[in-house]
Amino acid sequence: MERFTALSRGAQLMFVAGVLLLIDTFLPWQDVGDEVGDIAEAFGVDTSFTAWHGFWGVMLGLLTIVLVAWLLIRMLGNEFRLPVSETMVAAGLGLLIFLFALIKVLVDNEFRAAWAWVGLILAALVAIGAWMQVQEAGGVDSLKAEASGMGSGGASSSTPAAPPPAAPPPSESAPPPPAAPLPSESAAPPPAAPAEPAEPAAPTEPAPPAAPAAPAQPAHPGEPSAPPGDAAPPADEPGESRQA
C-alpha cells in the first residue's frame, strides 16, 4: 500500500482505471440478444464478443497491459531508463488507450453491449490520470519543450560532422635548429677530438766538407827535414843570422 501511495495522484488513477479496463476487455462488448442468441446458441454459434474481437479491440487490450505493467514496475521501485520521460510515456499511453476505445465503440455499433460503454468510461479515466501527471510535471509546455529537444537532438545527430581543417602548407623558411639535448648523468661522455697530425721534421743540411790541409813548406838546404808529425821550427830572419 505504501508503494501505491508513493505514486502521484494521476498515476494512481491510471493504475486503478487500467486494471478495471483490462478486466472489462474480457467481458462481452457485443451481444446479439436473447431471442436471436438462443437460436444461435442452439446451432453452436457464439453470439457475444469481447473487446479482443477485431483489430481495434486487440490494440486496446495490448496497450492496457503495457500500462498496467509499466505502473507495476514503478510501484516495485525497479525503474528502467527510457529515451523519454515518465510524463511523456503516461501522456502517450493515456491518449492512445482512449482513442482506441472510442474507435472500438464506434465501429461495433451493432449489438453493442453495456460493457462497451463501461470500457469507454474507464479509458477516459486513464486519459484523465495522464492529464493530471502532465499538469504535475509542468503542463503541456514541458511536453513541447521535451519534444523540441528530441527533434533538435535527432537533427544534430543526423548532420554529418564537418571534416577536420587541412594542415597548413610547409613554410619555405629554413626549419629551426634542433634543440640541444639536455645533459644527463647517464649520458655517455662526448668523444675526444682527434689529435692533429705531427708536422714532418725539416731536412738537415749536410755539413760542409772540411778544408784541405795546407802543404808543408820545404825545408832550407842544409837543415834536416823535420820528421813528419813535428812542426818545423821557424826560420831565422837574415838580419839575425848576420849578428851572430
PDB file of C-alpha atoms in Angstrom:
ATOM      1  CA  MET A   1       0.000   0.000   0.000  1.00  0.00           C
ATOM      2  CA  GLU A   2       2.864   2.356   0.765  1.00  0.00           C
ATOM      3  CA  ARG A   3       4.278   1.883  -2.718  1.00  0.00           C
ATOM      4  CA  PHE A   4       0.891   2.664  -4.229  1.00  0.00           C
ATOM      5  CA  THR A   5       0.558   5.865  -2.203  1.00  0.00           C
ATOM      6  CA  ALA A   6       4.095   6.840  -3.263  1.00  0.00           C
ATOM      7  CA  LEU A   7       2.760   7.327  -6.796  1.00  0.00           C
ATOM      8  CA  SER A   8       1.302  10.634  -7.845  1.00  0.00           C
ATOM      9  CA  ARG A   9      -2.485  11.161  -7.968  1.00  0.00           C
ATOM     10  CA  GLY A  10      -2.531  10.895 -11.713  1.00  0.00           C
ATOM     11  CA  ALA A  11      -0.532   7.648 -11.688  1.00  0.00           C
ATOM     12  CA  GLN A  12      -2.842   6.173  -9.035  1.00  0.00           C
ATOM     13  CA  LEU A  13      -5.915   6.978 -11.130  1.00  0.00           C
ATOM     14  CA  MET A  14      -4.281   5.491 -14.240  1.00  0.00           C
ATOM     15  CA  PHE A  15      -3.389   2.278 -12.412  1.00  0.00           C
ATOM     16  CA  VAL A  16      -6.851   1.680 -10.930  1.00  0.00           C
ATOM     17  CA  ALA A  17      -8.665   2.539 -14.154  1.00  0.00           C
ATOM     18  CA  GLY A  18      -6.214   0.467 -16.189  1.00  0.00           C
ATOM     19  CA  VAL A  19      -6.721  -2.664 -14.065  1.00  0.00           C
ATOM     20  CA  LEU A  20     -10.509  -2.327 -14.281  1.00  0.00           C
ATOM     21  CA  LEU A  21     -10.314  -1.684 -18.026  1.00  0.00           C
ATOM     22  CA  LEU A  22      -8.190  -4.800 -18.531  1.00  0.00           C
ATOM     23  CA  ILE A  23     -10.810  -6.862 -16.725  1.00  0.00           C
ATOM     24  CA  ASP A  24     -13.583  -5.231 -18.747  1.00  0.00           C
ATOM     25  CA  THR A  25     -11.954  -6.174 -22.067  1.00  0.00           C
ATOM     26  CA  PHE A  26     -12.709  -9.855 -21.325  1.00  0.00           C
ATOM     27  CA  LEU A  27     -16.412  -9.132 -20.854  1.00  0.00           C
ATOM     28  CA  PRO A  28     -18.860  -9.063 -23.796  1.00  0.00           C
ATOM     29  CA  TRP A  29     -18.788  -5.768 -25.648  1.00  0.00           C
ATOM     30  CA  GLN A  30     -21.240  -7.052 -28.262  1.00  0.00           C
ATOM     31  CA  ASP A  31     -24.316  -9.199 -27.655  1.00  0.00           C
ATOM     32  CA  VAL A  32     -26.803 -10.312 -30.309  1.00  0.00           C
ATOM     33  CA  GLY A  33     -29.769 -10.531 -27.934  1.00  0.00           C
ATOM     34  CA  ASP A  34     -31.917 -13.077 -26.162  1.00  0.00           C
ATOM     35  CA  GLU A  35     -34.144 -14.372 -28.961  1.00  0.00           C
ATOM     36  CA  VAL A  36     -31.509 -14.452 -31.681  1.00  0.00           C
ATOM     37  CA  GLY A  37     -28.927 -15.531 -29.148  1.00  0.00           C
ATOM     38  CA  ASP A  38     -30.905 -18.580 -28.111  1.00  0.00           C
ATOM     39  CA  ILE A  39     -31.319 -19.698 -31.711  1.00  0.00           C
ATOM     40  CA  ALA A  40     -27.623 -19.108 -32.460  1.00  0.00           C
ATOM     41  CA  GLU A  41     -26.552 -20.934 -29.352  1.00  0.00           C
ATOM     42  CA  ALA A  42     -28.720 -23.850 -30.405  1.00  0.00           C
ATOM     43  CA  PHE A  43     -26.613 -24.138 -33.546  1.00  0.00           C
ATOM     44  CA  GLY A  44     -23.339 -23.678 -31.577  1.00  0.00           C
ATOM     45  CA  VAL A  45     -22.694 -20.109 -32.704  1.00  0.00           C
ATOM     46  CA  ASP A  46     -21.236 -17.622 -30.269  1.00  0.00           C
ATOM     47  CA  THR A  47     -23.482 -14.574 -30.032  1.00  0.00           C
ATOM     48  CA  SER A  48     -21.270 -12.349 -27.817  1.00  0.00           C
ATOM     49  CA  PHE A  49     -17.859 -10.849 -28.464  1.00  0.00           C
ATOM     50  CA  THR A  50     -15.354  -9.349 -26.076  1.00  0.00           C
ATOM     51  CA  ALA A  51     -13.225  -6.280 -26.680  1.00  0.00           C
ATOM     52  CA  TRP A  52     -10.495  -8.564 -28.087  1.00  0.00           C
ATOM     53  CA  HIS A  53     -12.597  -9.109 -31.179  1.00  0.00           C
ATOM     54  CA  GLY A  54     -11.240  -7.072 -34.070  1.00  0.00           C
ATOM     55  CA  PHE A  55      -8.100  -5.006 -34.655  1.00  0.00           C
ATOM     56  CA  TRP A  56      -9.064  -2.002 -32.537  1.00  0.00           C
ATOM     57  CA  GLY A  57     -10.019  -4.170 -29.583  1.00  0.00           C
ATOM     58  CA  VAL A  58      -6.729  -6.110 -29.734  1.00  0.00           C
ATOM     59  CA  MET A  59      -4.710  -2.876 -29.787  1.00  0.00           C
ATOM     60  CA  LEU A  60      -6.764  -1.559 -26.863  1.00  0.00           C
ATOM     61  CA  GLY A  61      -6.088  -4.681 -24.802  1.00  0.00           C
ATOM     62  CA  LEU A  62      -2.313  -4.692 -25.553  1.00  0.00           C
ATOM     63  CA  LEU A  63      -1.912  -1.030 -24.633  1.00  0.00           C
ATOM     64  CA  THR A  64      -3.811  -1.601 -21.390  1.00  0.00           C
ATOM     65  CA  ILE A  65      -1.475  -4.474 -20.474  1.00  0.00           C
ATOM     66  CA  VAL A  66       1.556  -2.274 -21.188  1.00  0.00           C
ATOM     67  CA  LEU A  67       0.129   0.486 -19.000  1.00  0.00           C
ATOM     68  CA  VAL A  68      -0.550  -1.786 -16.024  1.00  0.00           C
ATOM     69  CA  ALA A  69       2.870  -3.473 -16.305  1.00  0.00           C
ATOM     70  CA  TRP A  70       4.675  -0.140 -16.501  1.00  0.00           C
ATOM     71  CA  LEU A  71       2.923   1.191 -13.410  1.00  0.00           C
ATOM     72  CA  LEU A  72       3.610  -2.047 -11.517  1.00  0.00           C
ATOM     73  CA  ILE A  73       7.323  -1.696 -12.274  1.00  0.00           C
ATOM     74  CA  ARG A  74       7.258   1.852 -10.933  1.00  0.00           C
ATOM     75  CA  MET A  75       5.478   0.685  -7.769  1.00  0.00           C
ATOM     76  CA  LEU A  76       8.099  -2.013  -7.166  1.00  0.00           C
ATOM     77  CA  GLY A  77      10.872   0.541  -7.497  1.00  0.00           C
ATOM     78  CA  ASN A  78      12.572  -1.173 -10.449  1.00  0.00           C
ATOM     79  CA  GLU A  79      12.865   1.841 -12.685  1.00  0.00           C
ATOM     80  CA  PHE A  80      14.431   1.457 -16.090  1.00  0.00           C
ATOM     81  CA  ARG A  81      15.624   4.252 -18.303  1.00  0.00           C
ATOM     82  CA  LEU A  82      13.630   5.238 -21.367  1.00  0.00           C
ATOM     83  CA  PRO A  83      14.534   7.699 -24.121  1.00  0.00           C
ATOM     84  CA  VAL A  84      11.598   9.848 -22.944  1.00  0.00           C
ATOM     85  CA  SER A  85      10.355  10.992 -19.551  1.00  0.00           C
ATOM     86  CA  GLU A  86       7.686   9.236 -17.484  1.00  0.00           C
ATOM     87  CA  THR A  87       5.309  12.109 -18.166  1.00  0.00           C
ATOM     88  CA  MET A  88       5.663  11.620 -21.904  1.00  0.00           C
ATOM     89  CA  VAL A  89       5.025   7.864 -21.550  1.00  0.00           C
ATOM     90  CA  ALA A  90       1.923   8.439 -19.420  1.00  0.00           C
ATOM     91  CA  ALA A  91       0.542  11.022 -21.834  1.00  0.00           C
ATOM     92  CA  GLY A  92       1.120   8.778 -24.841  1.00  0.00           C
ATOM     93  CA  LEU A  93      -0.436   5.682 -23.292  1.00  0.00           C
ATOM     94  CA  GLY A  94      -3.445   7.573 -21.911  1.00  0.00           C
ATOM     95  CA  LEU A  95      -4.179   9.244 -25.254  1.00  0.00           C
ATOM     96  CA  LEU A  96      -3.801   6.043 -27.309  1.00  0.00           C
ATOM     97  CA  ILE A  97      -5.957   3.948 -24.942  1.00  0.00           C
ATOM     98  CA  PHE A  98      -8.789   6.454 -25.060  1.00  0.00           C
ATOM     99  CA  LEU A  99      -8.612   6.770 -28.873  1.00  0.00           C
ATOM    100  CA  PHE A 100      -8.662   3.000 -29.460  1.00  0.00           C
ATOM    101  CA  ALA A 101     -11.537   2.516 -27.004  1.00  0.00           C
ATOM    102  CA  LEU A 102     -13.545   5.249 -28.731  1.00  0.00           C
ATOM    103  CA  ILE A 103     -12.909   3.799 -32.189  1.00  0.00           C
ATOM    104  CA  LYS A 104     -13.796   0.320 -30.935  1.00  0.00           C
ATOM    105  CA  VAL A 105     -17.164   1.519 -29.585  1.00  0.00           C
ATOM    106  CA  LEU A 106     -17.970   3.472 -32.747  1.00  0.00           C
ATOM    107  CA  VAL A 107     -17.050   0.621 -35.096  1.00  0.00           C
ATOM    108  CA  ASP A 108     -19.016  -2.002 -33.187  1.00  0.00           C
ATOM    109  CA  ASN A 109     -22.259  -0.086 -33.493  1.00  0.00           C
ATOM    110  CA  GLU A 110     -24.382  -3.234 -33.948  1.00  0.00           C
ATOM    111  CA  PHE A 111     -25.475  -5.192 -30.904  1.00  0.00           C
ATOM    112  CA  ARG A 112     -23.328  -3.015 -28.655  1.00  0.00           C
ATOM    113  CA  ALA A 113     -23.379  -4.205 -25.028  1.00  0.00           C
ATOM    114  CA  ALA A 114     -23.268  -2.184 -21.833  1.00  0.00           C
ATOM    115  CA  TRP A 115     -19.726  -3.313 -21.058  1.00  0.00           C
ATOM    116  CA  ALA A 116     -18.504  -1.401 -24.101  1.00  0.00           C
ATOM    117  CA  TRP A 117     -19.695   1.856 -22.560  1.00  0.00           C
ATOM    118  CA  VAL A 118     -18.105   0.904 -19.255  1.00  0.00           C
ATOM    119  CA  GLY A 119     -14.849   0.308 -21.069  1.00  0.00           C
ATOM    120  CA  LEU A 120     -15.049   3.690 -22.775  1.00  0.00           C
ATOM    121  CA  ILE A 121     -15.574   5.417 -19.412  1.00  0.00           C
ATOM    122  CA  LEU A 122     -12.585   3.584 -17.896  1.00  0.00           C
ATOM    123  CA  ALA A 123     -10.447   4.577 -20.883  1.00  0.00           C
ATOM    124  CA  ALA A 124     -11.469   8.198 -20.313  1.00  0.00           C
ATOM    125  CA  LEU A 125     -10.388   7.908 -16.657  1.00  0.00           C
ATOM    126  CA  VAL A 126      -6.990   6.633 -17.834  1.00  0.00           C
ATOM    127  CA  ALA A 127      -6.672   9.691 -20.064  1.00  0.00           C
ATOM    128  CA  ILE A 128      -7.657  11.983 -17.182  1.00  0.00           C
ATOM    129  CA  GLY A 129      -4.964  10.408 -14.980  1.00  0.00           C
ATOM    130  CA  ALA A 130      -2.406  11.023 -17.726  1.00  0.00           C
ATOM    131  CA  TRP A 131      -3.518  14.647 -17.954  1.00  0.00           C
ATOM    132  CA  MET A 132      -3.059  15.019 -14.196  1.00  0.00           C
ATOM    133  CA  GLN A 133       0.526  13.735 -14.481  1.00  0.00           C
ATOM    134  CA  VAL A 134       1.241  16.220 -17.248  1.00  0.00           C
ATOM    135  CA  GLN A 135      -0.055  19.069 -15.092  1.00  0.00           C
ATOM    136  CA  GLU A 136       2.061  17.908 -12.153  1.00  0.00           C
ATOM    137  CA  ALA A 137       5.183  17.919 -14.370  1.00  0.00           C
ATOM    138  CA  GLY A 138       4.640  21.497 -15.582  1.00  0.00           C
ATOM    139  CA  GLY A 139       1.820  21.348 -18.118  1.00  0.00           C
ATOM    140  CA  VAL A 140       1.794  20.953 -21.866  1.00  0.00           C
ATOM    141  CA  ASP A 141       4.722  23.357 -22.218  1.00  0.00           C
ATOM    142  CA  SER A 142       7.021  20.789 -20.615  1.00  0.00           C
ATOM    143  CA  LEU A 143       5.950  18.199 -23.204  1.00  0.00           C
ATOM    144  CA  LYS A 144       6.520  20.675 -26.031  1.00  0.00           C
ATOM    145  CA  ALA A 145       9.984  21.518 -24.703  1.00  0.00           C
ATOM    146  CA  GLU A 146      10.862  17.830 -24.437  1.00  0.00           C
ATOM    147  CA  ALA A 147       9.562  17.103 -27.926  1.00  0.00           C
ATOM    148  CA  SER A 148      11.512  20.021 -29.415  1.00  0.00           C
ATOM    149  CA  GLY A 149      14.635  18.896 -27.589  1.00  0.00           C
ATOM    150  CA  MET A 150      14.262  15.396 -29.022  1.00  0.00           C
ATOM    151  CA  GLY A 151      13.808  16.834 -32.524  1.00  0.00           C
ATOM    152  CA  SER A 152      16.865  19.072 -32.294  1.00  0.00           C
ATOM    153  CA  GLY A 153      18.918  16.230 -30.846  1.00  0.00           C
ATOM    154  CA  GLY A 154      17.960  13.913 -33.705  1.00  0.00           C
ATOM    155  CA  ALA A 155      18.715  16.582 -36.301  1.00  0.00           C
ATOM    156  CA  SER A 156      22.134  17.287 -34.807  1.00  0.00           C
ATOM    157  CA  SER A 157      22.977  13.577 -34.688  1.00  0.00           C
ATOM    158  CA  SER A 158      21.952  13.096 -38.327  1.00  0.00           C
ATOM    159  CA  THR A 159      24.047  16.041 -39.525  1.00  0.00           C
ATOM    160  CA  PRO A 160      27.469  14.774 -40.603  1.00  0.00           C
ATOM    161  CA  ALA A 161      30.391  16.189 -38.734  1.00  0.00           C
ATOM    162  CA  ALA A 162      32.493  18.766 -40.525  1.00  0.00           C
ATOM    163  CA  PRO A 163      35.798  17.423 -41.830  1.00  0.00           C
ATOM    164  CA  PRO A 164      38.893  18.488 -39.907  1.00  0.00           C
ATOM    165  CA  PRO A 165      40.784  21.506 -41.306  1.00  0.00           C
ATOM    166  CA  ALA A 166      43.598  20.751 -43.703  1.00  0.00           C
ATOM    167  CA  ALA A 167      47.140  21.010 -42.424  1.00  0.00           C
ATOM    168  CA  PRO A 168      48.892  24.295 -43.376  1.00  0.00           C
ATOM    169  CA  PRO A 169      51.489  24.021 -46.166  1.00  0.00           C
ATOM    170  CA  PRO A 170      55.106  23.841 -45.027  1.00  0.00           C
ATOM    171  CA  SER A 171      56.819  27.233 -44.907  1.00  0.00           C
ATOM    172  CA  GLU A 172      59.763  27.982 -47.184  1.00  0.00           C
ATOM    173  CA  SER A 173      61.912  29.280 -44.351  1.00  0.00           C
ATOM    174  CA  ALA A 174      64.591  27.008 -43.006  1.00  0.00           C
ATOM    175  CA  PRO A 175      63.495  24.841 -40.111  1.00  0.00           C
ATOM    176  CA  PRO A 176      64.707  25.942 -36.701  1.00  0.00           C
ATOM    177  CA  PRO A 177      67.861  24.257 -35.459  1.00  0.00           C
ATOM    178  CA  PRO A 178      67.251  21.280 -33.251  1.00  0.00           C
ATOM    179  CA  ALA A 179      67.309  21.999 -29.594  1.00  0.00           C
ATOM    180  CA  ALA A 180      70.416  20.933 -27.757  1.00  0.00           C
ATOM    181  CA  PRO A 181      69.797  17.801 -25.714  1.00  0.00           C
ATOM    182  CA  LEU A 182      69.682  18.296 -22.011  1.00  0.00           C
ATOM    183  CA  PRO A 183      72.727  16.938 -20.218  1.00  0.00           C
ATOM    184  CA  SER A 184      72.020  13.860 -18.227  1.00  0.00           C
ATOM    185  CA  GLU A 185      74.115  11.973 -15.775  1.00  0.00           C
ATOM    186  CA  SER A 186      73.593   8.714 -17.589  1.00  0.00           C
ATOM    187  CA  ALA A 187      74.653  10.131 -20.965  1.00  0.00           C
ATOM    188  CA  ALA A 188      77.976   8.903 -22.325  1.00  0.00           C
ATOM    189  CA  PRO A 189      80.860  11.444 -22.388  1.00  0.00           C
ATOM    190  CA  PRO A 190      81.445  13.096 -25.745  1.00  0.00           C
ATOM    191  CA  PRO A 191      84.194  11.520 -27.879  1.00  0.00           C
ATOM    192  CA  ALA A 192      87.651  13.139 -27.675  1.00  0.00           C
ATOM    193  CA  ALA A 193      88.708  15.347 -30.558  1.00  0.00           C
ATOM    194  CA  PRO A 194      91.178  13.633 -32.936  1.00  0.00           C
ATOM    195  CA  ALA A 195      94.840  14.670 -32.420  1.00  0.00           C
ATOM    196  CA  GLU A 196      96.364  16.882 -35.089  1.00  0.00           C
ATOM    197  CA  PRO A 197      98.980  15.116 -37.235  1.00  0.00           C
ATOM    198  CA  ALA A 198     102.584  15.997 -36.332  1.00  0.00           C
ATOM    199  CA  GLU A 199     104.454  18.230 -38.793  1.00  0.00           C
ATOM    200  CA  PRO A 200     107.283  16.462 -40.641  1.00  0.00           C
ATOM    201  CA  ALA A 201     110.812  17.410 -39.421  1.00  0.00           C
ATOM    202  CA  ALA A 202     112.768  19.817 -41.617  1.00  0.00           C
ATOM    203  CA  PRO A 203     115.558  18.069 -43.548  1.00  0.00           C
ATOM    204  CA  THR A 204     119.032  18.656 -42.026  1.00  0.00           C
ATOM    205  CA  GLU A 205     121.546  20.490 -44.175  1.00  0.00           C
ATOM    206  CA  PRO A 206     124.660  18.449 -44.985  1.00  0.00           C
ATOM    207  CA  ALA A 207     127.813  19.566 -43.167  1.00  0.00           C
ATOM    208  CA  PRO A 208     130.281  21.479 -45.414  1.00  0.00           C
ATOM    209  CA  PRO A 209     133.348  19.465 -46.400  1.00  0.00           C
ATOM    210  CA  ALA A 210     136.470  20.030 -44.330  1.00  0.00           C
ATOM    211  CA  ALA A 211     139.068  22.396 -45.864  1.00  0.00           C
ATOM    212  CA  PRO A 212     142.159  20.562 -47.186  1.00  0.00           C
ATOM    213  CA  ALA A 213     145.313  20.902 -45.046  1.00  0.00           C
ATOM    214  CA  ALA A 214     147.968  23.372 -46.291  1.00  0.00           C
ATOM    215  CA  PRO A 215     151.009  21.627 -47.801  1.00  0.00           C
ATOM    216  CA  ALA A 216     154.144  21.651 -45.736  1.00  0.00           C
ATOM    217  CA  GLN A 217     156.834  24.169 -46.819  1.00  0.00           C
ATOM    218  CA  PRO A 218     160.085  22.645 -48.000  1.00  0.00           C
ATOM    219  CA  ALA A 219     162.955  22.886 -45.551  1.00  0.00           C
ATOM    220  CA  HIS A 220     166.074  25.087 -46.216  1.00  0.00           C
ATOM    221  CA  PRO A 221     169.023  23.337 -47.585  1.00  0.00           C
ATOM    222  CA  GLY A 222     171.476  22.090 -45.015  1.00  0.00           C
ATOM    223  CA  GLU A 223     168.743  21.693 -42.353  1.00  0.00           C
ATOM    224  CA  PRO A 224     167.425  18.378 -41.687  1.00  0.00           C
ATOM    225  CA  SER A 225     163.897  17.974 -42.511  1.00  0.00           C
ATOM    226  CA  ALA A 226     161.641  17.721 -39.608  1.00  0.00           C
ATOM    227  CA  PRO A 227     160.200  14.415 -39.023  1.00  0.00           C
ATOM    228  CA  PRO A 228     156.802  14.096 -40.103  1.00  0.00           C
ATOM    229  CA  GLY A 229     154.343  14.914 -37.431  1.00  0.00           C
ATOM    230  CA  ASP A 230     156.639  17.538 -35.757  1.00  0.00           C
ATOM    231  CA  ALA A 231     156.215  21.132 -36.691  1.00  0.00           C
ATOM    232  CA  ALA A 232     159.301  22.737 -38.292  1.00  0.00           C
ATOM    233  CA  PRO A 233     160.929  25.474 -36.245  1.00  0.00           C
ATOM    234  CA  PRO A 234     160.509  28.892 -37.619  1.00  0.00           C
ATOM    235  CA  ALA A 235     163.431  30.045 -39.780  1.00  0.00           C
ATOM    236  CA  ASP A 236     165.640  32.871 -38.630  1.00  0.00           C
ATOM    237  CA  GLU A 237     165.359  36.006 -40.433  1.00  0.00           C
ATOM    238  CA  PRO A 238     168.541  37.049 -42.361  1.00  0.00           C
ATOM    239  CA  GLY A 239     169.379  40.031 -40.113  1.00  0.00           C
ATOM    240  CA  GLU A 240     169.518  37.911 -37.013  1.00  0.00           C
ATOM    241  CA  SER A 241     171.925  35.410 -38.612  1.00  0.00           C
ATOM    242  CA  ARG A 242     174.308  38.057 -39.564  1.00  0.00           C
ATOM    243  CA  GLN A 243     174.631  39.441 -35.999  1.00  0.00           C
ATOM    244  CA  ALA A 244     175.508  36.062 -34.786  1.00  0.00           C
TER     245      ALA A 244
END
